[in-house]
Short mmCIF file of N, CA and C in Angstrom, two decimals:
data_model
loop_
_atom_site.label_atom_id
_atom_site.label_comp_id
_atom_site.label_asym_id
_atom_site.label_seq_id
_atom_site.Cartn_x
_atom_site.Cartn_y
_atom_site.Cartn_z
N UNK E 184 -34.94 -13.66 15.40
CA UNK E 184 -34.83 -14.92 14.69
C UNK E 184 -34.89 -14.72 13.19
N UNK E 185 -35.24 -13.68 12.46
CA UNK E 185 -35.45 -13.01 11.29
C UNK E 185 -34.41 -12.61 10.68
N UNK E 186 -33.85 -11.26 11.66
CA UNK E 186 -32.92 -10.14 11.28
C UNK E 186 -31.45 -11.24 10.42
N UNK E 187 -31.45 -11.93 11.52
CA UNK E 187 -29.94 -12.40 11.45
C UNK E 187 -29.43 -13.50 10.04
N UNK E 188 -30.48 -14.21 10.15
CA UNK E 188 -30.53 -14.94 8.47
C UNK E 188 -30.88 -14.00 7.41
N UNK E 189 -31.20 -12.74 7.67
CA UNK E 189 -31.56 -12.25 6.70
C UNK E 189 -30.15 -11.38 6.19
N UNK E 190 -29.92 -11.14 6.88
CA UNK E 190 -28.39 -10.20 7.22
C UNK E 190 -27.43 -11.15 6.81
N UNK E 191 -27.62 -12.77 7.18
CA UNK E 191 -26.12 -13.79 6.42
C UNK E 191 -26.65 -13.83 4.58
N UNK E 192 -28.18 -13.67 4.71
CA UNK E 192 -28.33 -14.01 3.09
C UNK E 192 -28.44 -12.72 1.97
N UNK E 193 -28.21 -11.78 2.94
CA UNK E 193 -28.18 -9.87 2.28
C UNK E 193 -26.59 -10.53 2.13
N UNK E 194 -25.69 -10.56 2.85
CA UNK E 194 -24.72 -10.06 2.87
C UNK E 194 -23.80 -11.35 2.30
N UNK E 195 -24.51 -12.86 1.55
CA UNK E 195 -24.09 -13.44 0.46
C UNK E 195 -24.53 -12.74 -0.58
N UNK E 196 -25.67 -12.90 -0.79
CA UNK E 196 -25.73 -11.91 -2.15
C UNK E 196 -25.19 -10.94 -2.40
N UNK E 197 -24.02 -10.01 -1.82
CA UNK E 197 -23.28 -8.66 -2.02
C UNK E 197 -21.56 -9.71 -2.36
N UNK E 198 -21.74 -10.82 -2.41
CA UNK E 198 -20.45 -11.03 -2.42
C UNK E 198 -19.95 -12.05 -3.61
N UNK E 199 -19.73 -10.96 -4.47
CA UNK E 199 -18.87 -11.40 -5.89
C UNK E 199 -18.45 -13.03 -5.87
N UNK E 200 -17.88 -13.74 -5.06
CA UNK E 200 -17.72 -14.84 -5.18
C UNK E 200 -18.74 -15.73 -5.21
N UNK E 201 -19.76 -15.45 -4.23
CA UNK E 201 -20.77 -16.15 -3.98
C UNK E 201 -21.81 -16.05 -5.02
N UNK E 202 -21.98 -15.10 -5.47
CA UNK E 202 -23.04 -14.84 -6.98
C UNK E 202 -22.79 -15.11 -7.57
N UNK E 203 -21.24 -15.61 -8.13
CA UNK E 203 -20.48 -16.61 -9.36
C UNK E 203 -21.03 -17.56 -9.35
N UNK E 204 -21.29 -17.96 -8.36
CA UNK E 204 -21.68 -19.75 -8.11
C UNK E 204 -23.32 -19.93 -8.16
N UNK E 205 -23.59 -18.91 -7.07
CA UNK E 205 -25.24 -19.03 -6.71
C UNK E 205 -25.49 -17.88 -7.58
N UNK E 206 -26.15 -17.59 -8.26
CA UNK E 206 -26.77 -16.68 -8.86
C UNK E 206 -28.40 -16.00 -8.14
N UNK E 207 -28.80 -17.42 -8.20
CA UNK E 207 -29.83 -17.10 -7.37
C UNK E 207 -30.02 -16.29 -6.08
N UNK E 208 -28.71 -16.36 -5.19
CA UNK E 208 -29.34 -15.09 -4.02
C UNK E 208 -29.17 -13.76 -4.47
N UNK E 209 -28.70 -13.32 -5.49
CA UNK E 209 -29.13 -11.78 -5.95
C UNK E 209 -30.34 -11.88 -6.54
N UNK E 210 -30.87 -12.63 -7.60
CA UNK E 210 -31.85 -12.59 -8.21
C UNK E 210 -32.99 -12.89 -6.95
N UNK E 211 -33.07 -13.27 -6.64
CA UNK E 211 -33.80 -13.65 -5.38
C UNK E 211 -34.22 -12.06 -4.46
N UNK E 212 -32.96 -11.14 -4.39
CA UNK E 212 -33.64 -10.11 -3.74
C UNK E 212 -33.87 -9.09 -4.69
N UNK E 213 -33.76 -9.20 -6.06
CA UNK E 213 -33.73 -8.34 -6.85
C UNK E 213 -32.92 -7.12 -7.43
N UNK E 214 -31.67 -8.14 -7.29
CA UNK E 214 -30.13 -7.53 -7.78
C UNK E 214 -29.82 -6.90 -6.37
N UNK E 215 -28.33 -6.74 -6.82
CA UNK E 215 -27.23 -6.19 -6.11
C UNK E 215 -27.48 -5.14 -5.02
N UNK E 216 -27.84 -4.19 -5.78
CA UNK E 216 -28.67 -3.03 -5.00
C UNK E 216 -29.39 -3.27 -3.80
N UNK E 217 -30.64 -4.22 -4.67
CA UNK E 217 -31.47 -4.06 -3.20
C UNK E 217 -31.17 -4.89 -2.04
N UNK E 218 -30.27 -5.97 -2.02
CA UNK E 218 -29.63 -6.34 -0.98
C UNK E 218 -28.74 -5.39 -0.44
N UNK E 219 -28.05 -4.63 -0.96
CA UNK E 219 -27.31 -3.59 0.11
C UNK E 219 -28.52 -3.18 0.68
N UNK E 220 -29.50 -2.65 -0.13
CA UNK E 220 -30.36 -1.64 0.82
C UNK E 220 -31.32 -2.28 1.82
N UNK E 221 -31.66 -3.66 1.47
CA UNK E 221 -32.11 -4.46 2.38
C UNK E 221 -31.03 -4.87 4.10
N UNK E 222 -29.52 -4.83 3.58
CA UNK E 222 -28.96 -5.61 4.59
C UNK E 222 -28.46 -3.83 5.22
N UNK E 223 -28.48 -2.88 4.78
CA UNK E 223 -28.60 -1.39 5.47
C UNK E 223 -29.21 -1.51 6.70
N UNK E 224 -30.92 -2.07 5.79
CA UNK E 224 -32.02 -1.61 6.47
C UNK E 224 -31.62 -2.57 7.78
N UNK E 225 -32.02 -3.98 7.71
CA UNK E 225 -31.23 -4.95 9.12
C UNK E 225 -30.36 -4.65 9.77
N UNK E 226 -29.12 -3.47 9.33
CA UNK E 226 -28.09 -3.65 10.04
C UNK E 226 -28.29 -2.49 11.23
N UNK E 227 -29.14 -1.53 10.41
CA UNK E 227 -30.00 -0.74 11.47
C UNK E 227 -30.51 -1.37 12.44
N UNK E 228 -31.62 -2.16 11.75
CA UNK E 228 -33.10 -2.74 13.13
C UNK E 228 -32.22 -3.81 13.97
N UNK E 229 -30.91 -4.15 13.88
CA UNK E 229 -29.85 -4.77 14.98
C UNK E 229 -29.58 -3.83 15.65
N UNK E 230 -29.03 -2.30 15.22
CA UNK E 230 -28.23 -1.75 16.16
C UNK E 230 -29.48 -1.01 17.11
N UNK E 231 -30.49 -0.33 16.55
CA UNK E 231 -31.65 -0.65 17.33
C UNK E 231 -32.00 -1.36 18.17
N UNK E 232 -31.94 -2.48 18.04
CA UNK E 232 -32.49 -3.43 18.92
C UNK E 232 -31.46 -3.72 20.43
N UNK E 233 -30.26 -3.49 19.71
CA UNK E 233 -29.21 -3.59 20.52
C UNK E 233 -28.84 -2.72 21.69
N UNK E 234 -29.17 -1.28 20.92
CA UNK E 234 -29.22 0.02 21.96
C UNK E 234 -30.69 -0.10 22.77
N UNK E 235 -32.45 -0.35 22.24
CA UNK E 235 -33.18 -0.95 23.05
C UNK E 235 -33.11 -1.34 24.36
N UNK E 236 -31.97 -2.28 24.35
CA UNK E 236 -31.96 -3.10 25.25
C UNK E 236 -31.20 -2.91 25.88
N UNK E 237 -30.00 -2.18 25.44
CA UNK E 237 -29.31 -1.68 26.58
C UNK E 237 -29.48 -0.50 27.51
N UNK E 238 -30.22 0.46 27.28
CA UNK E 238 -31.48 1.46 27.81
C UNK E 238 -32.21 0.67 28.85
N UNK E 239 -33.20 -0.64 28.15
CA UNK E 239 -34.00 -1.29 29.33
C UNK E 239 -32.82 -1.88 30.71
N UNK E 240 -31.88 -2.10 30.21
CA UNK E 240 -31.10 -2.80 31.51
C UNK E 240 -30.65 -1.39 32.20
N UNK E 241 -29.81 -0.65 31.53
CA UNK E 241 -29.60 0.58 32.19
C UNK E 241 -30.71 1.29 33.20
N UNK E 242 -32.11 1.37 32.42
CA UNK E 242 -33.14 1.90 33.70
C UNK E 242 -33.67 1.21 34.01
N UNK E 243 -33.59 -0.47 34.47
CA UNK E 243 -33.58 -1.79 34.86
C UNK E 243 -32.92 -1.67 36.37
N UNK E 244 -31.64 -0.81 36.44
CA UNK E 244 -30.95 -0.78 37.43
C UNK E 244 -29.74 -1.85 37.20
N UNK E 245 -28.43 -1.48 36.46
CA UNK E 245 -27.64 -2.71 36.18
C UNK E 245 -26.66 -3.01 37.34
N UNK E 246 -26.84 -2.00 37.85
CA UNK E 246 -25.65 -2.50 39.04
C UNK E 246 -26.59 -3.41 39.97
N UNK E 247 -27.41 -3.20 40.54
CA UNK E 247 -28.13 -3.39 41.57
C UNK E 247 -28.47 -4.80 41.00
N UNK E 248 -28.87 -5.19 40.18
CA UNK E 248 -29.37 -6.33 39.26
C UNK E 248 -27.80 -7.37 39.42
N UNK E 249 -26.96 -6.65 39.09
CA UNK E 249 -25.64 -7.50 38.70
C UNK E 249 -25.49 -8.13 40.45
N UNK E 250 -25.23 -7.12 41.33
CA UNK E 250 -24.60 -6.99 42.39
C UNK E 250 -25.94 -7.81 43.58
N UNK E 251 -27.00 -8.01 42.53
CA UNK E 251 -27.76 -9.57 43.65
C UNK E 251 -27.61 -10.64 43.04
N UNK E 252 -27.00 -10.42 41.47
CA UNK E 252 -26.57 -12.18 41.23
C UNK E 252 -25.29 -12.85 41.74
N UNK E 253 -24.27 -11.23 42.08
CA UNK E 253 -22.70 -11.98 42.61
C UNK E 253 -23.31 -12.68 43.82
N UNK E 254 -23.85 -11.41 45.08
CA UNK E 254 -23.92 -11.69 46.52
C UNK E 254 -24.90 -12.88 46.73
N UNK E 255 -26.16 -12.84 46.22
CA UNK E 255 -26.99 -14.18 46.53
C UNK E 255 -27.87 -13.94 46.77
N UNK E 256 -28.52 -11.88 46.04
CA UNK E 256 -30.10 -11.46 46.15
C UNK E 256 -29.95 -10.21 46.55
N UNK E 257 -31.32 -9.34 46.33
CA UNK E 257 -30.65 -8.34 46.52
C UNK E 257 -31.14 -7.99 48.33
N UNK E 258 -31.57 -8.60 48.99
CA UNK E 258 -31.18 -8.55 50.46
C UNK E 258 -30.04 -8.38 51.00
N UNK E 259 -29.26 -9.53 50.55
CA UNK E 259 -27.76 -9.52 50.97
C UNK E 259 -26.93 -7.91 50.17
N UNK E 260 -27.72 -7.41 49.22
CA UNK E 260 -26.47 -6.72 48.37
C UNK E 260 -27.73 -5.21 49.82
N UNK E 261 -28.31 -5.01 50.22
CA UNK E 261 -28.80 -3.66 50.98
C UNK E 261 -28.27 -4.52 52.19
N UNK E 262 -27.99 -5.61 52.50
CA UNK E 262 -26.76 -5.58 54.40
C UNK E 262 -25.82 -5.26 53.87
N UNK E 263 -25.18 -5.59 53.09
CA UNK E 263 -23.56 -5.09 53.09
C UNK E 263 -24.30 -3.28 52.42
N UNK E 264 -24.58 -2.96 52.27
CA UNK E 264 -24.50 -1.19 52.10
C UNK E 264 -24.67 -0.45 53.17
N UNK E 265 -25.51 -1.21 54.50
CA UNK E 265 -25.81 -0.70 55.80
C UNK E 265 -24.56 -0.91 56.33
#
């Protein structure tokens, strides 16, 4: 709930048009710079978060997980394998 507003307001402040007008969201993170290095740092702790979670579903079991929401549980998905 953090990352992502922080990442739309890093990544106004990097944009020449938008600092014409607003001045304030560069000055706000303390010039140009440190919003790149701020919206770096977020664009990391997303792809992080992103790979996270796709690890937990992977050793979650994703087939087995997927294949009791088609059939209707995973009872039904071990009869049809017998």
């Amino acid at each position: 709930f953090v990352l992502f507003p922080v990442m739309i307001w890093t990544g106004f402040a990097m944009s020449p048009a938008l600092t014409s007008v607003f001045p304030g969201l560069v000055t706000a993170l303390g010039g140009q710079q440190s919003a790149r290095t701020v919206h770096f740092i977020v664009a990391n702790l997303l792809v992080l978060f992103l790979v996270g979670h796709v690890v937990m579903v992977a050793l979650a079991g994703f087939g087995r997980h997927v294949g009791a929401m088609l059939l209707g549980g995973e009872r039904l998905v071990r009869e049809r394998r017998t």
